[in-house]
XYZ file of C-alpha atoms in Angstrom:
593
model
C 130.607 106.444 -117.090
C 132.756 102.651 -117.603
C 136.019 103.682 -115.999
C 133.724 105.459 -113.201
C 131.652 101.567 -112.922
C 135.246 99.937 -113.440
C 136.483 101.593 -110.206
C 133.102 101.004 -108.190
C 133.694 97.525 -108.714
C 137.033 97.280 -107.768
C 136.724 99.287 -104.411
C 133.669 96.983 -103.992
C 135.836 93.781 -104.923
C 138.855 95.687 -102.676
C 136.763 95.638 -99.649
C 135.699 92.228 -100.437
C 138.845 90.532 -99.973
C 138.402 90.355 -96.076
C 135.557 87.987 -97.301
C 136.198 85.934 -100.140
C 139.618 85.478 -102.008
C 140.618 87.103 -104.986
C 143.246 84.373 -106.029
C 144.265 81.079 -105.700
C 148.045 80.552 -104.550
C 148.068 78.100 -107.518
C 147.307 80.723 -110.006
C 149.569 83.274 -108.175
C 152.216 84.044 -111.110
C 149.777 84.182 -113.724
C 147.990 86.808 -111.546
C 150.990 88.815 -111.079
C 151.210 89.127 -115.044
C 147.672 91.232 -115.098
C 148.804 94.592 -116.563
C 147.259 98.191 -114.797
C 144.836 97.827 -117.723
C 143.126 94.792 -116.175
C 142.525 97.049 -112.747
C 141.403 100.040 -112.456
C 144.345 101.092 -109.769
C 142.183 103.992 -108.408
C 139.536 101.810 -107.177
C 142.454 99.874 -105.057
C 143.882 102.988 -103.472
C 141.427 105.728 -103.357
C 143.209 108.270 -104.897
C 140.727 110.903 -105.850
C 138.241 109.545 -103.589
C 138.792 111.123 -100.603
C 135.793 113.131 -99.038
C 135.102 114.889 -95.829
C 133.596 111.734 -93.618
C 131.347 111.943 -90.938
C 129.891 108.895 -88.214
C 128.910 108.441 -84.782
C 129.960 105.189 -83.619
C 133.246 104.435 -84.479
C 135.662 105.941 -86.859
C 139.219 104.939 -89.023
C 141.790 107.065 -91.167
C 144.708 104.784 -92.350
C 147.211 105.153 -95.589
C 145.800 102.232 -97.297
C 142.129 101.233 -98.179
C 143.224 97.690 -97.222
C 144.312 98.758 -93.274
C 140.990 101.289 -93.369
C 138.967 98.089 -94.403
C 141.029 95.714 -91.796
C 140.138 98.060 -88.800
C 136.585 98.486 -89.940
C 136.087 94.963 -90.099
C 137.937 94.535 -85.783
C 135.238 97.439 -85.209
C 132.368 96.429 -86.345
C 133.114 92.874 -84.892
C 133.113 94.755 -81.184
C 136.292 95.542 -80.888
C 138.402 98.812 -79.405
C 140.461 100.831 -80.948
C 143.863 99.286 -79.888
C 142.499 95.809 -81.867
C 141.945 98.167 -84.594
C 145.445 98.952 -84.162
C 146.801 96.010 -84.317
C 145.121 94.424 -87.302
C 145.317 97.882 -89.552
C 149.256 97.378 -88.709
C 149.631 93.997 -89.582
C 147.746 94.865 -93.172
C 149.943 97.710 -93.699
C 153.187 95.949 -93.237
C 151.972 94.065 -96.522
C 149.874 96.601 -98.930
C 152.386 99.408 -98.396
C 155.695 97.703 -96.769
C 157.743 100.496 -98.335
C 156.672 102.457 -95.100
C 156.112 100.193 -92.544
C 155.480 96.943 -90.824
C 156.828 94.393 -88.411
C 160.677 95.019 -89.159
C 160.351 98.304 -87.673
C 159.220 100.745 -85.428
C 155.914 103.153 -84.299
C 154.968 105.473 -81.496
C 151.693 105.196 -80.218
C 149.536 108.214 -78.230
C 146.812 106.497 -76.963
C 143.320 108.073 -74.877
C 142.261 105.704 -72.198
C 138.481 106.410 -72.256
C 137.579 104.493 -68.960
C 140.231 106.278 -66.912
C 140.132 109.791 -68.731
C 144.293 109.482 -69.408
C 146.177 110.122 -72.294
C 149.596 108.179 -72.423
C 152.062 107.219 -74.802
C 154.076 104.362 -75.767
C 157.260 104.172 -77.292
C 158.116 101.291 -79.829
C 161.209 102.670 -81.262
C 163.542 100.172 -82.575
C 166.768 100.550 -80.692
C 170.909 100.233 -81.436
C 172.561 96.851 -80.685
C 174.674 96.565 -77.749
C 177.170 95.697 -79.698
C 177.334 99.175 -82.055
C 179.893 101.205 -81.702
C 180.457 105.266 -82.222
C 182.377 104.313 -85.199
C 179.694 102.005 -86.981
C 178.611 104.860 -89.634
C 182.282 106.095 -90.526
C 184.881 104.880 -93.091
C 188.705 103.957 -91.669
C 189.491 107.646 -91.827
C 186.486 108.039 -89.251
C 184.709 110.293 -91.945
C 180.811 109.416 -92.023
C 179.767 107.101 -94.722
C 177.698 108.077 -97.971
C 173.937 107.629 -96.621
C 172.876 104.744 -98.926
C 176.027 102.960 -98.346
C 175.194 102.902 -94.580
C 171.242 102.447 -95.357
C 171.545 99.102 -97.747
C 172.354 96.218 -95.623
C 172.393 95.157 -92.459
C 174.395 97.459 -91.141
C 171.463 100.188 -90.347
C 169.160 97.436 -89.020
C 168.147 98.360 -85.179
C 165.953 96.191 -83.001
C 162.505 95.862 -84.197
C 159.843 97.424 -81.707
C 156.587 97.455 -83.535
C 155.492 93.736 -82.961
C 155.893 94.462 -78.893
C 153.936 97.107 -78.645
C 151.205 95.825 -80.047
C 151.257 93.149 -77.841
C 152.004 95.182 -74.742
C 149.310 97.426 -75.755
C 146.671 94.648 -76.795
C 147.388 93.174 -73.327
C 146.475 96.041 -71.372
C 144.063 97.599 -73.275
C 142.868 95.096 -76.046
C 139.026 93.302 -75.721
C 138.941 90.746 -78.778
C 141.161 88.014 -78.492
C 145.145 88.269 -80.102
C 144.842 85.767 -82.675
C 141.700 86.947 -84.438
C 143.395 90.527 -84.703
C 145.645 88.874 -87.484
C 142.716 87.312 -89.259
C 142.326 89.871 -92.168
C 145.900 90.418 -92.944
C 146.797 86.564 -93.112
C 143.544 85.920 -95.261
C 144.898 89.387 -97.589
C 148.308 88.120 -97.296
C 147.506 84.349 -98.653
C 144.491 85.585 -100.891
C 146.096 88.832 -102.861
C 145.954 92.144 -102.470
C 146.355 94.885 -105.376
C 149.416 96.524 -105.758
C 148.731 100.225 -105.966
C 150.392 102.931 -108.272
C 152.100 104.526 -105.496
C 154.167 101.324 -104.224
C 154.708 100.068 -108.466
C 156.347 103.504 -108.746
C 158.133 102.915 -105.540
C 159.239 99.843 -106.387
C 160.471 100.614 -110.046
C 162.607 103.863 -108.471
C 164.468 101.640 -105.854
C 164.929 98.794 -108.625
C 169.089 99.057 -107.877
C 168.743 98.581 -103.775
C 165.877 96.124 -103.931
C 167.608 93.665 -106.347
C 170.916 93.811 -103.852
C 169.405 91.147 -101.671
C 168.154 87.539 -103.210
C 164.829 87.504 -101.324
C 163.521 90.758 -102.027
C 164.176 91.368 -105.377
C 162.093 87.807 -105.612
C 159.334 89.429 -103.707
C 159.420 92.401 -105.719
C 159.937 91.690 -109.146
C 158.523 89.466 -111.750
C 160.281 86.214 -112.952
C 161.102 88.156 -115.882
C 162.939 90.540 -114.021
C 160.695 93.565 -114.594
C 159.353 95.352 -111.249
C 155.361 94.732 -110.186
C 153.236 96.898 -112.375
C 150.199 98.710 -110.829
C 147.168 96.565 -110.533
C 148.816 92.712 -110.114
C 147.908 90.567 -108.120
C 150.517 89.948 -105.118
C 150.414 87.332 -102.577
C 152.917 86.899 -99.340
C 152.232 83.364 -97.995
C 155.341 83.418 -96.302
C 154.103 86.419 -94.294
C 151.313 85.058 -93.103
C 152.691 82.135 -92.034
C 154.774 84.753 -89.564
C 151.746 86.279 -89.028
C 150.368 82.933 -87.707
C 153.242 82.159 -85.446
C 152.938 85.483 -83.475
C 148.875 85.613 -83.475
C 149.354 81.936 -81.947
C 152.327 82.540 -80.068
C 152.347 86.128 -78.643
C 155.408 88.512 -79.489
C 157.615 85.877 -78.147
C 157.506 84.189 -81.244
C 159.165 87.429 -83.127
C 161.802 87.986 -80.272
C 162.792 84.707 -79.358
C 163.056 81.093 -81.147
C 163.019 80.679 -85.287
C 162.142 84.155 -86.475
C 164.214 85.717 -84.364
C 167.370 83.402 -85.552
C 166.471 84.396 -89.019
C 166.585 88.257 -88.362
C 170.103 88.242 -86.905
C 171.456 85.921 -89.487
C 170.038 88.247 -92.457
C 171.465 91.328 -90.620
C 174.868 89.573 -89.536
C 175.167 88.480 -92.855
C 174.287 90.547 -95.373
C 177.011 90.741 -98.020
C 179.361 93.399 -98.111
C 177.172 95.545 -95.590
C 176.738 93.211 -92.394
C 175.025 94.472 -89.050
C 175.521 93.767 -85.437
C 171.943 93.089 -84.484
C 171.651 90.356 -82.061
C 170.007 87.445 -80.558
C 170.173 89.655 -76.890
C 168.892 92.535 -78.550
C 165.783 90.864 -79.410
C 165.372 89.565 -76.682
C 165.726 92.738 -74.306
C 163.987 94.512 -76.456
C 161.115 96.816 -73.999
C 158.339 98.998 -75.089
C 158.378 102.124 -72.997
C 155.323 104.382 -71.502
C 156.019 107.468 -71.512
C 154.757 110.746 -70.493
C 152.993 113.101 -73.151
C 154.015 116.355 -74.032
C 151.765 118.631 -74.100
C 152.041 122.237 -75.519
C 148.497 125.020 -74.899
C 147.395 126.594 -78.307
C 144.692 128.946 -78.233
C 142.136 126.816 -76.202
C 143.547 123.411 -76.967
C 146.276 121.754 -75.879
C 148.132 120.036 -78.495
C 149.880 116.470 -76.783
C 152.142 113.871 -78.325
C 154.913 111.831 -77.829
C 158.399 113.098 -76.166
C 162.079 112.196 -76.624
C 163.018 110.098 -78.569
C 160.649 111.663 -80.597
C 161.102 115.257 -81.410
C 158.157 115.817 -83.155
C 155.519 117.097 -79.997
C 158.463 119.122 -78.838
C 159.005 121.269 -82.370
C 155.477 121.203 -82.901
C 154.515 122.385 -79.749
C 157.200 125.137 -80.291
C 155.727 126.185 -83.751
C 152.571 126.884 -82.084
C 153.831 127.935 -79.060
C 155.779 130.929 -81.140
C 152.819 131.174 -83.608
C 150.570 131.863 -80.765
C 152.042 135.517 -79.784
C 150.483 136.202 -83.935
C 147.445 137.059 -85.019
C 147.224 134.186 -87.539
C 143.832 133.161 -87.485
C 142.928 136.589 -88.783
C 145.749 137.073 -91.068
C 144.448 134.116 -92.946
C 145.936 131.450 -95.671
C 146.433 134.372 -98.343
C 148.283 135.870 -96.636
C 152.414 136.050 -97.162
C 152.993 136.778 -93.359
C 151.022 133.850 -91.951
C 153.875 131.483 -94.216
C 156.745 133.687 -93.535
C 155.775 133.585 -89.481
C 155.022 129.738 -89.991
C 158.572 129.237 -92.024
C 160.733 131.151 -89.340
C 159.166 129.507 -86.237
C 160.017 126.434 -87.583
C 163.308 127.326 -88.272
C 163.981 128.555 -84.956
C 162.182 124.906 -83.599
C 164.575 123.092 -86.036
C 167.673 124.805 -84.796
C 166.522 123.897 -81.133
C 165.732 120.930 -82.729
C 169.192 119.694 -83.958
C 170.659 120.959 -81.168
C 168.960 119.538 -77.715
C 166.658 116.693 -78.771
C 167.544 113.124 -78.700
C 166.761 109.925 -76.555
C 166.200 111.895 -73.251
C 166.830 108.176 -71.593
C 170.733 108.415 -72.634
C 171.375 112.092 -72.773
C 169.939 115.660 -70.555
C 167.311 117.540 -72.467
C 165.986 120.797 -71.456
C 162.217 119.480 -72.286
C 160.405 122.009 -69.728
C 162.676 124.859 -70.651
C 162.003 124.284 -74.473
C 158.472 125.217 -74.307
C 158.007 127.465 -71.093
C 155.961 130.506 -71.776
C 158.918 132.790 -71.438
C 161.167 131.574 -73.720
C 158.594 131.666 -76.684
C 157.631 134.331 -76.103
C 161.539 135.433 -76.637
C 161.388 133.054 -79.509
C 158.514 134.996 -80.942
C 160.067 138.580 -80.680
C 162.233 137.464 -83.250
C 159.722 137.571 -86.303
C 158.582 140.886 -85.567
C 159.787 142.614 -88.456
C 158.433 141.676 -92.144
C 161.761 139.812 -93.489
C 162.875 136.679 -93.049
C 165.334 135.448 -90.144
C 168.819 136.436 -91.657
C 169.973 133.682 -89.797
C 168.640 131.341 -87.461
C 170.843 129.724 -83.856
C 169.760 127.711 -81.409
C 168.158 129.454 -78.424
C 169.076 129.041 -74.932
C 166.044 127.496 -72.702
C 166.144 127.845 -68.866
C 167.971 124.244 -68.188
C 170.062 123.488 -65.044
C 172.954 121.691 -67.229
C 175.891 122.974 -68.546
C 176.395 120.326 -71.491
C 177.488 122.185 -74.730
C 175.586 120.423 -77.682
C 177.136 120.261 -81.477
C 174.237 120.457 -84.071
C 172.972 117.304 -85.686
C 173.735 116.412 -89.129
C 171.720 113.377 -89.176
C 168.802 112.964 -92.299
C 165.771 111.611 -91.857
C 164.166 110.861 -94.971
C 160.427 110.854 -96.016
C 158.731 107.114 -95.557
C 156.616 106.020 -92.691
C 153.111 105.629 -92.180
C 150.360 107.215 -89.744
C 146.640 105.903 -88.672
C 143.575 107.494 -86.358
C 141.117 105.657 -84.749
C 138.348 105.975 -82.610
C 136.015 103.642 -81.200
C 132.590 103.350 -79.678
C 133.636 103.949 -76.141
C 135.663 106.989 -77.047
C 138.974 105.494 -76.824
C 141.590 107.153 -79.260
C 145.033 105.575 -81.327
C 147.290 108.110 -83.296
C 150.070 106.177 -83.772
C 152.824 106.499 -86.274
C 154.999 104.245 -87.777
C 158.204 103.321 -89.693
C 161.038 101.631 -90.997
C 162.614 104.339 -92.217
C 163.588 105.023 -95.628
C 161.688 103.356 -98.234
C 162.094 99.816 -98.004
C 164.264 99.782 -95.224
C 167.606 97.970 -95.242
C 166.175 97.116 -98.411
C 166.418 93.321 -96.542
C 163.479 91.184 -96.527
C 163.140 88.164 -93.753
C 160.273 85.959 -93.329
C 157.996 88.199 -95.583
C 158.679 91.138 -94.035
C 161.382 94.392 -94.577
C 163.641 95.024 -92.091
C 163.789 98.615 -90.912
C 167.431 100.754 -91.692
C 166.146 102.941 -88.073
C 170.119 103.546 -86.735
C 170.644 105.849 -89.786
C 168.599 108.105 -87.969
C 171.367 108.965 -85.668
C 174.263 111.383 -86.383
C 177.002 109.477 -88.097
C 179.372 111.494 -86.070
C 179.433 111.553 -82.600
C 181.688 115.098 -81.874
C 182.035 118.250 -83.492
C 185.188 120.262 -82.896
C 184.855 118.305 -79.043
C 181.859 119.229 -78.643
C 179.351 115.770 -78.360
C 176.238 115.434 -80.042
C 172.728 114.737 -78.499
C 171.810 112.485 -81.338
C 175.055 110.638 -81.775
C 175.057 106.368 -81.371
C 174.961 104.369 -78.352
C 174.737 100.954 -77.660
C 170.511 100.608 -76.391
C 169.965 104.361 -77.427
C 166.473 105.100 -79.451
C 167.599 107.600 -82.486
C 165.514 110.441 -82.907
C 162.573 110.870 -84.659
C 160.268 113.728 -86.296
C 156.834 111.361 -85.851
C 154.527 113.582 -84.412
C 151.032 110.991 -83.791
C 149.239 113.881 -82.122
C 146.139 114.119 -80.354
C 144.504 117.652 -79.636
C 142.695 118.045 -76.184
C 139.769 120.990 -75.575
C 138.298 121.113 -72.364
C 140.653 117.853 -71.057
C 139.193 115.774 -73.594
C 140.257 114.518 -77.190
C 139.315 116.752 -79.817
C 141.647 115.792 -82.659
C 143.798 112.910 -83.453
C 146.124 113.465 -86.746
C 149.292 112.611 -87.871
C 151.370 111.941 -90.995
C 154.063 110.201 -92.681
C 157.106 112.426 -94.376
C 160.484 112.243 -92.361
C 161.614 115.337 -91.085
C 158.672 117.152 -92.414
C 155.987 115.695 -90.661
C 156.074 118.870 -88.256
C 155.881 121.242 -91.092
C 152.690 118.402 -92.412
C 151.211 118.570 -89.006
C 151.893 122.204 -87.994
C 150.625 123.409 -91.248
C 146.918 121.259 -91.458
C 146.783 122.566 -87.683
C 146.893 125.877 -87.950
C 144.545 125.740 -91.220
C 141.298 124.451 -89.073
C 142.102 125.557 -85.515
C 143.155 129.145 -86.524
C 141.920 129.520 -90.279
C 138.568 127.852 -89.730
C 139.045 124.931 -92.604
C 137.419 121.930 -92.282
C 139.720 118.783 -91.618
C 139.921 117.927 -95.828
C 140.311 121.391 -96.482
C 143.207 122.113 -93.980
C 144.751 119.050 -96.067
C 144.539 120.123 -98.400
C 146.427 123.191 -98.711
C 149.603 123.288 -99.832
C 152.851 122.371 -98.025
C 155.191 124.766 -97.496
C 157.839 123.998 -94.944
C 160.894 125.474 -94.098
C 163.008 123.430 -91.602
C 166.795 124.549 -91.940
C 166.451 128.153 -94.401
C 165.357 126.881 -97.605
C 161.496 127.609 -97.899
C 160.320 124.185 -99.805
C 157.074 124.779 -101.945
C 155.215 121.424 -103.185
C 155.348 121.220 -106.636
C 152.584 121.275 -108.969
C 150.390 123.311 -106.719
C 149.241 126.493 -105.530
C 152.429 127.015 -103.023
C 154.200 127.881 -106.308
C 152.506 131.218 -106.655
C 154.077 131.967 -103.293
C 157.512 132.054 -104.314
C 158.803 135.255 -105.961
C 156.942 136.861 -103.172
C 158.782 134.737 -100.539
C 161.803 135.483 -102.356
C 161.272 139.060 -102.157
C 161.386 139.175 -98.385
C 164.422 136.953 -97.832
C 163.765 133.547 -98.363
C 165.707 130.639 -100.514
C 162.828 129.177 -102.036
C 162.918 125.777 -103.469
C 160.041 124.119 -105.638
C 159.671 120.146 -104.788
C 157.429 117.196 -103.969
C 156.077 117.149 -100.314
C 153.942 114.247 -100.626
C 152.141 114.356 -96.973
C 149.759 111.711 -95.734
C 147.681 112.890 -92.998
C 145.114 110.561 -91.683
C 142.589 112.956 -88.830
C 139.564 112.270 -87.062
C 137.686 115.138 -85.078
C 135.660 114.596 -82.118
C 132.928 116.774 -81.272
C 130.607 114.495 -78.457
C 129.140 112.383 -80.645
C 129.893 113.286 -83.615
C 132.830 112.026 -85.494
C 134.691 114.059 -88.713
C 137.520 112.344 -90.425
C 139.686 113.001 -93.802
C 142.457 111.682 -95.448
C 145.387 113.201 -97.428
C 144.855 112.905 -101.196
C 148.003 112.767 -102.095
C 148.426 109.436 -100.656
C 145.910 106.098 -100.928
C 144.428 106.943 -97.465
C 140.946 106.230 -96.262
C 138.150 106.944 -93.866
C 135.679 104.535 -92.908
C 133.278 105.243 -89.836
C 129.607 103.912 -88.708
């Protein structure tokens, strides 16, 4: 009982951070000495408290309770979904800096209710103009070890998040730009409670985080120990940075002193400098793109096209599965998971072969989702055994280039949030700095991305070019899959997840659970994660997924049991009724009115 009361008190405290201070600037160092025993961490993170949430006016589902409350604050003040998006992103960059922030990039799928229009905005980072094909190769032309490339300036691409927020707010926003910064600035000055997740990730990455002075000073105590869950942390430097952007718009980030500091930090990273320049920042552009949509039953599953592989790969998986009665089969049937696993393998084979930034390389986008092509791919799954081998298909395509398979890594990090406002505008946004803590370079209170390592370190294999090879100005391929499911030409579901290339499988499983197996959103999210990207069936450790290991092996799959830490945030729209759910594997929280 005492523990429940403590959690309730701290939950109230967490939400009140936007109204009254937790800690003064002067007492910051003393507060950082608090232990996890002093503050119930579950209350600050929402872990264990997620349930299906209903509302009628508006709803926000974000990956951290502070961020959810920031978005709710804006919506309560009469702001719209784009206004809330800005506030949420700014707070996420503070409270879960390992996942996203203004030093990274994002993809936005947006339903404009006034014009009945679905569109997408590409805020993906770009390769510097000075980048060469040898950037991630050693003197012999061999690929660098992954973390030799990641940690430092070499991996930093031109950030896109600030300009994404600015451009979309200029077009759709309702409240004044500077008002959207108040929650994050206040929280950065007054302090937030370090969550168990953030504390654990800092402890796991101590060696990399301690390589850079500014980063170490922020994530470690004066005695050199990593921050612990329950400590209070302020970031006045981040508050100052946000104040400049609030007052002067995106130009404050892409020009002037902030831009100079970003470039200097990247180019002077000792031992691993990068090539980002002031010109890269000054010329960065957001691109509005047509959504990629794929039919599924009575729905259309729509999302971000290239340079994201998310919507295409997800659309292929669902299109292949549409040829099977997976709804009747249910989630307790081994064949349901066999079909999902091998459909995913087929889609990932195409992803590795064809998908990249279509501004730089030709892509068979329409052919990959063509009904006849997906029917042909589905026919490969009619046996009751796992596929013995998987190769990329040959979709209808006028281009004759013969690409080589990609070798790029995409490790799990990232964040996702979904928003529906009073007017039924819908935001589905996935945001990232790539690997946990990005490049580990911190400047002006925020971390810089390591997004360039999403490119293939090789450019060719046996003389054949790799579609996702590094080129100046190019955007690296992503698996982020912010999704809006349409029904009868109206939004039905906003959904997405963090998790690197696992994102696609997490979203596919949840969609099947809800659309085919008639589970509510929370039940669908809670289903054990079982992904198959490259041949091995990966089963979520410590869950009921492990019970399928032997059966999957018996039908021909290699099986691996591992942590599969999804972070689905989903909102269903059914007339005036809104229903939301957050993934209990992370710190998400749904708030509604």
